[in-house]
PDB file of C-alpha atoms in Angstrom:
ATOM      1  CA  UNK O   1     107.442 -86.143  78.809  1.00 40.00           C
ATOM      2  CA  UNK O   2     103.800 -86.034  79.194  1.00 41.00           C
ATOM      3  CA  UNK O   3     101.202 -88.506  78.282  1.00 39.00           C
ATOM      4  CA  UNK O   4      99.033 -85.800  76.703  1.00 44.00           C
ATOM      5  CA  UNK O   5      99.080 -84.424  72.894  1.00 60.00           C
ATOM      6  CA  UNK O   6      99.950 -81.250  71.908  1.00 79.00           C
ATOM      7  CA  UNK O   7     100.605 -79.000  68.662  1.00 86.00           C
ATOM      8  CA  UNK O   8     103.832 -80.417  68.356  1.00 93.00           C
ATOM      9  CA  UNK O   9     103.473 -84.145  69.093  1.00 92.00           C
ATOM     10  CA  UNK O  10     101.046 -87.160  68.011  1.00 92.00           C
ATOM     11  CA  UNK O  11      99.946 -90.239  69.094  1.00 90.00           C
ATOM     12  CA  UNK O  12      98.528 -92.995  67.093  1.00 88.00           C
ATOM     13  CA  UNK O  13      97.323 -95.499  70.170  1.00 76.00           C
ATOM     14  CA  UNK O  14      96.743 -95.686  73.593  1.00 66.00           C
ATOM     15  CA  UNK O  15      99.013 -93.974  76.035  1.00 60.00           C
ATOM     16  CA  UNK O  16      98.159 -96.889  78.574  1.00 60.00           C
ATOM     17  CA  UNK O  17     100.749 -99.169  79.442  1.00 60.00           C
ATOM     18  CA  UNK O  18     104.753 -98.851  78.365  1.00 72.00           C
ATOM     19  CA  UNK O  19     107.013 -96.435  80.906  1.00 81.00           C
ATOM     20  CA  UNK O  20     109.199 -95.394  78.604  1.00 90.00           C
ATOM     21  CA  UNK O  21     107.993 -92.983  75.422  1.00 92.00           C
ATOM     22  CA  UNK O  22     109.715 -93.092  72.001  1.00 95.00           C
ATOM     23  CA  UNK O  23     109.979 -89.566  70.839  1.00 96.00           C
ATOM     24  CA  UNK O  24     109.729 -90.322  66.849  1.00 97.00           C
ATOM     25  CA  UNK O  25     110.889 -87.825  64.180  1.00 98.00           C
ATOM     26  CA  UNK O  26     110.075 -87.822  60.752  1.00 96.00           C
ATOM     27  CA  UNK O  27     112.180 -87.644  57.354  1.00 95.00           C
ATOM     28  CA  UNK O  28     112.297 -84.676  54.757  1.00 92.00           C
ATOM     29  CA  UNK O  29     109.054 -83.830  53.619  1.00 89.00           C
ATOM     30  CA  UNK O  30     107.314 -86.780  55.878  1.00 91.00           C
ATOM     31  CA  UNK O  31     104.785 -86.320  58.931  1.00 93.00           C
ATOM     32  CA  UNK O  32     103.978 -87.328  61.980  1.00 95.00           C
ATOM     33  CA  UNK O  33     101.982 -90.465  60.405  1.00 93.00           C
ATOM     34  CA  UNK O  34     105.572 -91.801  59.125  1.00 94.00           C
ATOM     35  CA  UNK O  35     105.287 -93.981  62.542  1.00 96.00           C
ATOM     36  CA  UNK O  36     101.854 -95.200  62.608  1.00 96.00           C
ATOM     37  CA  UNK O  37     103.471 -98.488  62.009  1.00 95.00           C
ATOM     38  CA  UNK O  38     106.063 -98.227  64.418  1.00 96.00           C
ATOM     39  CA  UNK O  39     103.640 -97.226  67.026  1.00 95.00           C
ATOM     40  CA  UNK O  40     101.510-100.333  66.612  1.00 94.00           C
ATOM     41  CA  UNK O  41     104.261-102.542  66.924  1.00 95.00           C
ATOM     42  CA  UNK O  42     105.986-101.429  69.811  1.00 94.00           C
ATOM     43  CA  UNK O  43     102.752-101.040  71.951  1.00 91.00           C
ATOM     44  CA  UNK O  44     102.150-101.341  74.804  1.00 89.00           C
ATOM     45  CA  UNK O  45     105.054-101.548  75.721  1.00 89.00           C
ATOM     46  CA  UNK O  46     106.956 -98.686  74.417  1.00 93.00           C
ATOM     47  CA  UNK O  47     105.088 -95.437  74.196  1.00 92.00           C
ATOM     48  CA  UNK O  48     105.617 -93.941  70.479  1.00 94.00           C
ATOM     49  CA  UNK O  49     104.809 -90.347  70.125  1.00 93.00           C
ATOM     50  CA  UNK O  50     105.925 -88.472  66.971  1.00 95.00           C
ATOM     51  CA  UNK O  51     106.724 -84.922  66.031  1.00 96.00           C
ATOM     52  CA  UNK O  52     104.573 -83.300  63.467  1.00 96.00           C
ATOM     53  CA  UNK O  53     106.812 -80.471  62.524  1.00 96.00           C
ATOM     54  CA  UNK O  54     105.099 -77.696  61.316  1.00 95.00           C
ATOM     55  CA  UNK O  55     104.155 -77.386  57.286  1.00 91.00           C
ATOM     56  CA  UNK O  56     102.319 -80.659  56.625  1.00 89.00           C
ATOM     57  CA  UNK O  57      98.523 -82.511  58.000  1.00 89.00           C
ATOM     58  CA  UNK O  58      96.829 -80.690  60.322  1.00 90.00           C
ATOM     59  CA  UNK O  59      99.507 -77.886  60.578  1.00 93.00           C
ATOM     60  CA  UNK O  60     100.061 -77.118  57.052  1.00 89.00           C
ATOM     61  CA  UNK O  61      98.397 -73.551  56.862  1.00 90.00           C
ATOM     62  CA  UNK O  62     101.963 -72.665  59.038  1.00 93.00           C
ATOM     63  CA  UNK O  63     105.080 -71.933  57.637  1.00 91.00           C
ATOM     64  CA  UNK O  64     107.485 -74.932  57.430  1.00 89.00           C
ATOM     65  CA  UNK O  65     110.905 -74.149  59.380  1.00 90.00           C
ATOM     66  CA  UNK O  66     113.624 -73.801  56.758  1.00 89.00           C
ATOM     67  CA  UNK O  67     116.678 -73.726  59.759  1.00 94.00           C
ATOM     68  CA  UNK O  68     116.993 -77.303  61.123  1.00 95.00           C
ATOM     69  CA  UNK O  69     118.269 -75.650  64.662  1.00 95.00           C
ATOM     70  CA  UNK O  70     115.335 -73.410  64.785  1.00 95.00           C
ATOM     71  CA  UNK O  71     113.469 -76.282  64.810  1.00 96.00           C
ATOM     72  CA  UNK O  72     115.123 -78.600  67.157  1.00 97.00           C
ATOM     73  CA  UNK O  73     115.153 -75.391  69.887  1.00 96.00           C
ATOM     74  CA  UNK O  74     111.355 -75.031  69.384  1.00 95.00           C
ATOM     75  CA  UNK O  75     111.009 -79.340  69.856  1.00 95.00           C
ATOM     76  CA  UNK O  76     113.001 -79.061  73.426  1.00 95.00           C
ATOM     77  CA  UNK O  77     111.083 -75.767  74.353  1.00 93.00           C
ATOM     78  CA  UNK O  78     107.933 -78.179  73.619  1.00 92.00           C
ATOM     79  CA  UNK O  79     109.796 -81.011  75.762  1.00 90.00           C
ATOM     80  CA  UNK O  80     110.965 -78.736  78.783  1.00 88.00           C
ATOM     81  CA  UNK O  81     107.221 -77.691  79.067  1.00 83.00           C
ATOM     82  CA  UNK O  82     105.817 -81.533  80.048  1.00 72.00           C
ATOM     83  CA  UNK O  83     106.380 -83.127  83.238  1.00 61.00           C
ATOM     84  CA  UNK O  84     109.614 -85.420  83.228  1.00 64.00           C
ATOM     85  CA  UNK O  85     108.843 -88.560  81.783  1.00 77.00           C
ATOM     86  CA  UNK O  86     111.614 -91.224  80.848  1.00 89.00           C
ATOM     87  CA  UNK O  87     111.957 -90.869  76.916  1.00 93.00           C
ATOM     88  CA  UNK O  88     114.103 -91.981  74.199  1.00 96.00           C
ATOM     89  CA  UNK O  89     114.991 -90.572  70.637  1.00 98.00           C
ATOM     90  CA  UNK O  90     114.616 -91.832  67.314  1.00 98.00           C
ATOM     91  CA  UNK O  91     115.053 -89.664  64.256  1.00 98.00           C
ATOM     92  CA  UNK O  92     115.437 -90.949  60.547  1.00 98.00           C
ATOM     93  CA  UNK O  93     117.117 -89.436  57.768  1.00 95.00           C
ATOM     94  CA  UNK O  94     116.320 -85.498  58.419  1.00 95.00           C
ATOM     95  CA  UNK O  95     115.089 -86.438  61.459  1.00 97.00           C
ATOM     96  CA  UNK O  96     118.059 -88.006  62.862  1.00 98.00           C
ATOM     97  CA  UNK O  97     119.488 -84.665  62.261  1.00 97.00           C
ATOM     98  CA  UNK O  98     116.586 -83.337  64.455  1.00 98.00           C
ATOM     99  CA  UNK O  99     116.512 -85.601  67.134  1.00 98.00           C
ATOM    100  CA  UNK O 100     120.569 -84.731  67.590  1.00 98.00           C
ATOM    101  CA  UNK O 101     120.041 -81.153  67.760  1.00 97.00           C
ATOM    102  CA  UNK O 102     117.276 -81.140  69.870  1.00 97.00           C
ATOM    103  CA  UNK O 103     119.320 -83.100  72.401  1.00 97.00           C
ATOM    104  CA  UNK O 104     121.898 -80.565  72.032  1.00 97.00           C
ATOM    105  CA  UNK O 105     119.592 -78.233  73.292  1.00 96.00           C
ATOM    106  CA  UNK O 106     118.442 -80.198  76.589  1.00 94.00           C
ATOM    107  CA  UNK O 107     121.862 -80.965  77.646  1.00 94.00           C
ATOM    108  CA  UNK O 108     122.991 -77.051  77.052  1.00 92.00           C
ATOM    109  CA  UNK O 109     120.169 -76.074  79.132  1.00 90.00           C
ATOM    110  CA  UNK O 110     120.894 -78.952  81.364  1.00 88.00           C
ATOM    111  CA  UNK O 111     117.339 -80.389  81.202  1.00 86.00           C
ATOM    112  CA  UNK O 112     115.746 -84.180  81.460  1.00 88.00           C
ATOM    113  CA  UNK O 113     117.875 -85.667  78.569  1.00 90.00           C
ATOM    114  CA  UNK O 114     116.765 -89.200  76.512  1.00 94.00           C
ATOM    115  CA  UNK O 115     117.320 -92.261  77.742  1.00 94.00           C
ATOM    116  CA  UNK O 116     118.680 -93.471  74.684  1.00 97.00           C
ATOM    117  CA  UNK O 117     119.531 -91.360  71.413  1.00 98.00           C
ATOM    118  CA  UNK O 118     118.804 -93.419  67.862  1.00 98.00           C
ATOM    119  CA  UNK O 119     120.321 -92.110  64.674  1.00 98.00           C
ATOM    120  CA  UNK O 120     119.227 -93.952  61.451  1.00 98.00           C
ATOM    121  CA  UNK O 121     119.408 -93.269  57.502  1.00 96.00           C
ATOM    122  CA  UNK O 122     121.826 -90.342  58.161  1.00 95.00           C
ATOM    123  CA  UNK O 123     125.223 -89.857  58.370  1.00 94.00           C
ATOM    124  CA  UNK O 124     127.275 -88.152  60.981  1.00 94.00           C
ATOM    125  CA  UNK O 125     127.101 -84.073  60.641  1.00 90.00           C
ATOM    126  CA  UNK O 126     130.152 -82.279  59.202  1.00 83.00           C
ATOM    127  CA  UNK O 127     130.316 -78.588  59.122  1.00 77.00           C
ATOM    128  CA  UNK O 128     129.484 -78.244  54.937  1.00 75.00           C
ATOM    129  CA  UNK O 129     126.454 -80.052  53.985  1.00 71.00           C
ATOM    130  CA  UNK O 130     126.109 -83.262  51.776  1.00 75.00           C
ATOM    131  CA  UNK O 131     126.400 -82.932  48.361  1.00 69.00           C
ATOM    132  CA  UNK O 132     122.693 -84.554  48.135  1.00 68.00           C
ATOM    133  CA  UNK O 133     120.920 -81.806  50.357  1.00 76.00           C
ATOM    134  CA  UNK O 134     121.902 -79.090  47.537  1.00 75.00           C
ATOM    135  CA  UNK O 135     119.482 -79.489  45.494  1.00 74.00           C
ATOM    136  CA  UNK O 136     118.340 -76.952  42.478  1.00 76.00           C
ATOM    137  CA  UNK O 137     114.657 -77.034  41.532  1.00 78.00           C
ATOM    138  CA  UNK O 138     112.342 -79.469  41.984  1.00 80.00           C
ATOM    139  CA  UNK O 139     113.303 -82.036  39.042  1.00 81.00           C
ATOM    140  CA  UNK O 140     116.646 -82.379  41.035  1.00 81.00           C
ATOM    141  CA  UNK O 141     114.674 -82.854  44.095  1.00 80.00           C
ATOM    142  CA  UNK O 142     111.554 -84.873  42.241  1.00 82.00           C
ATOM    143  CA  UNK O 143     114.843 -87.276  41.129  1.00 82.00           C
ATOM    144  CA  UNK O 144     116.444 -87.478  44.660  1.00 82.00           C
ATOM    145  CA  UNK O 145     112.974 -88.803  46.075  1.00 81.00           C
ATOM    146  CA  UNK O 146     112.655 -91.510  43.095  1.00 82.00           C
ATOM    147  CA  UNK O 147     115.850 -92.524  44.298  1.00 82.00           C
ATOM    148  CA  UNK O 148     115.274 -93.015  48.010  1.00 83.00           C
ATOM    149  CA  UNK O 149     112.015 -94.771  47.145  1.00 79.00           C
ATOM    150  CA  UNK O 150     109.489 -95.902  49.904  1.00 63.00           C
ATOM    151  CA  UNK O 151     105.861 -95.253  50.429  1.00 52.00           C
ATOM    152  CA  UNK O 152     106.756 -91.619  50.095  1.00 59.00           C
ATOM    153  CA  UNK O 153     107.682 -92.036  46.025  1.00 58.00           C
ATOM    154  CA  UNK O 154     104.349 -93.471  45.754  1.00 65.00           C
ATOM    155  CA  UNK O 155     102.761 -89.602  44.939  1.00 71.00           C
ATOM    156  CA  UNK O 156     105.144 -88.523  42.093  1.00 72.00           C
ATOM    157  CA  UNK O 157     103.091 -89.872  39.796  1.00 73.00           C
ATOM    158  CA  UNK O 158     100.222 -87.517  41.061  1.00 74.00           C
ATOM    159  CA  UNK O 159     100.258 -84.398  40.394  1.00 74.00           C
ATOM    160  CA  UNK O 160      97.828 -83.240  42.717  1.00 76.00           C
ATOM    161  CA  UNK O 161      99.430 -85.225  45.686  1.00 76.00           C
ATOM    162  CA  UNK O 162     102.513 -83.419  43.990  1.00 76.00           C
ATOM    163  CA  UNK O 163     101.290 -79.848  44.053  1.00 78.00           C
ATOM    164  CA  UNK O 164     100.745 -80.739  48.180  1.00 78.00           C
ATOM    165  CA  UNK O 165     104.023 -81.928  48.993  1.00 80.00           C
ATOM    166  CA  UNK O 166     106.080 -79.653  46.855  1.00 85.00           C
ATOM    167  CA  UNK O 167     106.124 -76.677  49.253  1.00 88.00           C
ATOM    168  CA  UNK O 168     106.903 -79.384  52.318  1.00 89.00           C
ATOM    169  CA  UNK O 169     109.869 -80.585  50.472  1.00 88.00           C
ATOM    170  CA  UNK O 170     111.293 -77.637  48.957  1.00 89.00           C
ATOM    171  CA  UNK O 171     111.196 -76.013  52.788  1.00 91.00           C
ATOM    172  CA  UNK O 172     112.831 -79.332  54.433  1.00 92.00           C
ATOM    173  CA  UNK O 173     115.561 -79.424  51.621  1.00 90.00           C
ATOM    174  CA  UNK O 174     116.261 -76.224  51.875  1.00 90.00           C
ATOM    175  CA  UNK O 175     116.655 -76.479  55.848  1.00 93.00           C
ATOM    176  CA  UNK O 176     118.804 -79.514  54.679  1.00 91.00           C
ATOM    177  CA  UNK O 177     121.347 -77.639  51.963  1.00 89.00           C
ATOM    178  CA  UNK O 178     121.355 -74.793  54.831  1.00 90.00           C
ATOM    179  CA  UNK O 179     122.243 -77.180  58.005  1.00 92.00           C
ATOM    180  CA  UNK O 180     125.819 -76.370  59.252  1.00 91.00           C
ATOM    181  CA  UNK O 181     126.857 -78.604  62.252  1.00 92.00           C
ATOM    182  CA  UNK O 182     128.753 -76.542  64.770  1.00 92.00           C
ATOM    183  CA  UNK O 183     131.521 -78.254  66.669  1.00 92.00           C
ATOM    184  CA  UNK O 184     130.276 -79.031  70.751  1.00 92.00           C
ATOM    185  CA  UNK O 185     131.255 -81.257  73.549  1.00 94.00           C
ATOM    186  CA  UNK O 186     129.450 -85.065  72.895  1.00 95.00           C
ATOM    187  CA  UNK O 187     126.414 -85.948  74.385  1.00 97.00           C
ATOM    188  CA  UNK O 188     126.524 -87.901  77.132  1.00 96.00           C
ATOM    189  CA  UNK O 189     123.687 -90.008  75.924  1.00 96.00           C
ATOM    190  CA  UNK O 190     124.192 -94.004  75.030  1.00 96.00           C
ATOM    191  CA  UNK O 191     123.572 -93.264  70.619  1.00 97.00           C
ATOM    192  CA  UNK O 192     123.136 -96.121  68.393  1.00 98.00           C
ATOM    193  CA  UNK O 193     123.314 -95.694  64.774  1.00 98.00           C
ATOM    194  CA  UNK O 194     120.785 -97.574  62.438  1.00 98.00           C
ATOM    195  CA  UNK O 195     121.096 -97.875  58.615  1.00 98.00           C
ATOM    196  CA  UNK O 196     120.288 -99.684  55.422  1.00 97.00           C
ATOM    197  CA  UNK O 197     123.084-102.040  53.948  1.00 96.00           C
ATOM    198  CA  UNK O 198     121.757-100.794  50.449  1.00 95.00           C
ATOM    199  CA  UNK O 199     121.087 -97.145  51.385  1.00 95.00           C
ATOM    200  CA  UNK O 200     121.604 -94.887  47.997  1.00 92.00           C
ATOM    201  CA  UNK O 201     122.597 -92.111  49.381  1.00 91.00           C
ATOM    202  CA  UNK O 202     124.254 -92.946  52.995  1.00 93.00           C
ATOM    203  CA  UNK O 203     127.284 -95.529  53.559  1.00 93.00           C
ATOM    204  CA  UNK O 204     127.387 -97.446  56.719  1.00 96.00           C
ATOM    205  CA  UNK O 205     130.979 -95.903  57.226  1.00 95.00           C
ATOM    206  CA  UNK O 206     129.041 -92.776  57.310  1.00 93.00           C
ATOM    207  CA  UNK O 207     126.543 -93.933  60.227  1.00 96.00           C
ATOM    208  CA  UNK O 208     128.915 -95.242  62.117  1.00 96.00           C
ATOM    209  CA  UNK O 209     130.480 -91.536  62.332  1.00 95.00           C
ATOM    210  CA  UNK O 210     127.312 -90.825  64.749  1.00 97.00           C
ATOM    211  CA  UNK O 211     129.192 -92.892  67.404  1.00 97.00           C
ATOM    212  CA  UNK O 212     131.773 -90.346  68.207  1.00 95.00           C
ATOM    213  CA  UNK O 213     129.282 -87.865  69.093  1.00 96.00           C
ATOM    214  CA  UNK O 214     128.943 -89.362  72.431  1.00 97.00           C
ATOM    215  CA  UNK O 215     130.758 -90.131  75.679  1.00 96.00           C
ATOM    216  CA  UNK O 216     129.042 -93.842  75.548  1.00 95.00           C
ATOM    217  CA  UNK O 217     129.617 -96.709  74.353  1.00 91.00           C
ATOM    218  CA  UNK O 218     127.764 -96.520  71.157  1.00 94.00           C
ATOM    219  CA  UNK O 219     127.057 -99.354  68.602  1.00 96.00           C
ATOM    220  CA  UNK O 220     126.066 -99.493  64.956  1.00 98.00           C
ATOM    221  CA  UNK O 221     122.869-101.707  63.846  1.00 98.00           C
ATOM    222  CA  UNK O 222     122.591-102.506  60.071  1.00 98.00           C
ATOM    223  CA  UNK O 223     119.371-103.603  58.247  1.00 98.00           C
ATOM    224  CA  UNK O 224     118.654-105.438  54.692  1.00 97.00           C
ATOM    225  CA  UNK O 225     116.914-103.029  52.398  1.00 95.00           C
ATOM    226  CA  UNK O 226     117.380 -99.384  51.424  1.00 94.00           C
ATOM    227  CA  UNK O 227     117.132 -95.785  52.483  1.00 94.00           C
ATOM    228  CA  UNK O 228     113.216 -96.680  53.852  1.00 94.00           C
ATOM    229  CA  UNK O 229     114.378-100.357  55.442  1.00 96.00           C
ATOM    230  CA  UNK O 230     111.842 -99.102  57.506  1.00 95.00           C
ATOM    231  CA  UNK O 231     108.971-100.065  55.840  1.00 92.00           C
ATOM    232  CA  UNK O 232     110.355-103.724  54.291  1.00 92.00           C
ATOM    233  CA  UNK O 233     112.286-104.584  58.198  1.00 96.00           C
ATOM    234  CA  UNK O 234     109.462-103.140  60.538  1.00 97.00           C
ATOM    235  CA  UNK O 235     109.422-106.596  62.574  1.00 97.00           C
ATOM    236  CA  UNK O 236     113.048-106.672  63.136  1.00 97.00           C
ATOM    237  CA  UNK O 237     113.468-102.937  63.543  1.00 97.00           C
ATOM    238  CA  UNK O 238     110.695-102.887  66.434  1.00 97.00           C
ATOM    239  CA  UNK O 239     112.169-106.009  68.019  1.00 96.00           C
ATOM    240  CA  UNK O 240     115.375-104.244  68.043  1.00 97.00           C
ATOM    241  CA  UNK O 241     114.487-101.031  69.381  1.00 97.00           C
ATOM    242  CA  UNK O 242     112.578-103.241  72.260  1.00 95.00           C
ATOM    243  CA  UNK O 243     116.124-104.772  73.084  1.00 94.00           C
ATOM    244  CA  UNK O 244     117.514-101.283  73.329  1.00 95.00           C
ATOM    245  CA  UNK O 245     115.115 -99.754  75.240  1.00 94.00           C
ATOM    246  CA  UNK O 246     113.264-102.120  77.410  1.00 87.00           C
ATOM    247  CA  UNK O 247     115.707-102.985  80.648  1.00 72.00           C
ATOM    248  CA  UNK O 248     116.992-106.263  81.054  1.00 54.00           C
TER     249      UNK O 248
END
């Protein structure tokens, strides 16, 4: 990984400091800014860059992705381009989905794999797709974000905000309802699952399925709050991912 920016990844502090970079991606119809917060509280030690997928801020005159493997090839073609850099994963929700396939991708092509793989808010793929990433029209989908809650919720009661985030969403749900996981050999990256005790939509069962998509020992890490613990745990979250990344 490279220190420097580019279409496809974002920084929100210094680049000084920290050997190891956090590759951060976002959630269904969330952005690259999803881990301002994270970034602050892992530096300077840990080196938090997110993916801004295409669709939303400062790239939302192009055309979101609507296949989820389309878009984890085009992350790893963005990764294989940047001098080798140790680097970890982290993907939430959608992005967990993401992060996995993308790592698919490097280890097919046999390039610089993650450090560490880190799988949270999501359950373990299956080869049909989850009853809550089928969703018809936007009131279904308008309810299904209600539901999840966090900061994200916050612009349902604007309809302008609304008529902005619409098109994201539709395009990331429909990726979602689309995704079919095709059966590989595990990754032979160390994975640790992350989830909310009182997720809505995701059981902890179903987290800890992420485990068996590895050679390595794998362990599961569960966190007060909901689908966003996130935003209510940040503290404990960053301290964690510091254990898990930072060598003894």
């Amino acid at each position: 990984m490279s220190v420097l920016q580019s279409r496809w990844l974002r920084r929100f502090g210094s680049a000084e400091g920290g050997e190891l970079q956090l590759v951060c991606f976002p959630h269904a119809g969330g952005a690259a800014s999803a881990y301002v917060g994270l970034s602050r509280a892992l530096a300077p030690d840990i080196d938090v860059v997110s993916v801004q997928y295409p669709g939303r801020q400062d790239r939302r005159l192009e055309p979101a992705l609507t296949s989820l493997p389309h878009l984890a090839r085009a992350v790893a073609e963005e990764l294989a381009r940047a001098p080798r850099r140790p680097y970890a994963f982290f993907g939430h929700s959608m992005g967990a989905v993401v992060a996995y396939e993308t790592a698919r991708v490097l280890a097919e092509f046999d390039l610089a794999a993650p450090r560490h793989l880190i799988l949270s808010g999501r359950g373990a793929p299956s080869p049909e797709p989850r009853a809550g990433d089928r969703l018809a029209g936007d009131a279904a989908l308008i309810s299904e974000i209600r539901r999840l809650g966090g900061t994200g919720s916050r612009v349902l009661n604007d309809p302008e905000l609304m008529e902005m985030v619409l098109p994201t969403l539709r395009a990331d749900y429909g990726a979602l309802g689309l995704y079919r996981w095709e059966p590989g050999p595990p990754l032979d990256i160390p994975l640790t699952a992350m989830v909310g005790t009182a997720d809505p939509i995701v059981t902890v069962d179903d987290v800890h399925g992420w485990l068996a998509h590895s050679t390595r020992p794998g362990e599961l890490l569960t966190f007060p709050g909901g689908h966003f613990y996130l935003d209510t745990q940040l503290p404990t979250v960053a301290a964690a991912l510091r254990t898990l990344l930072t060598p003894a």
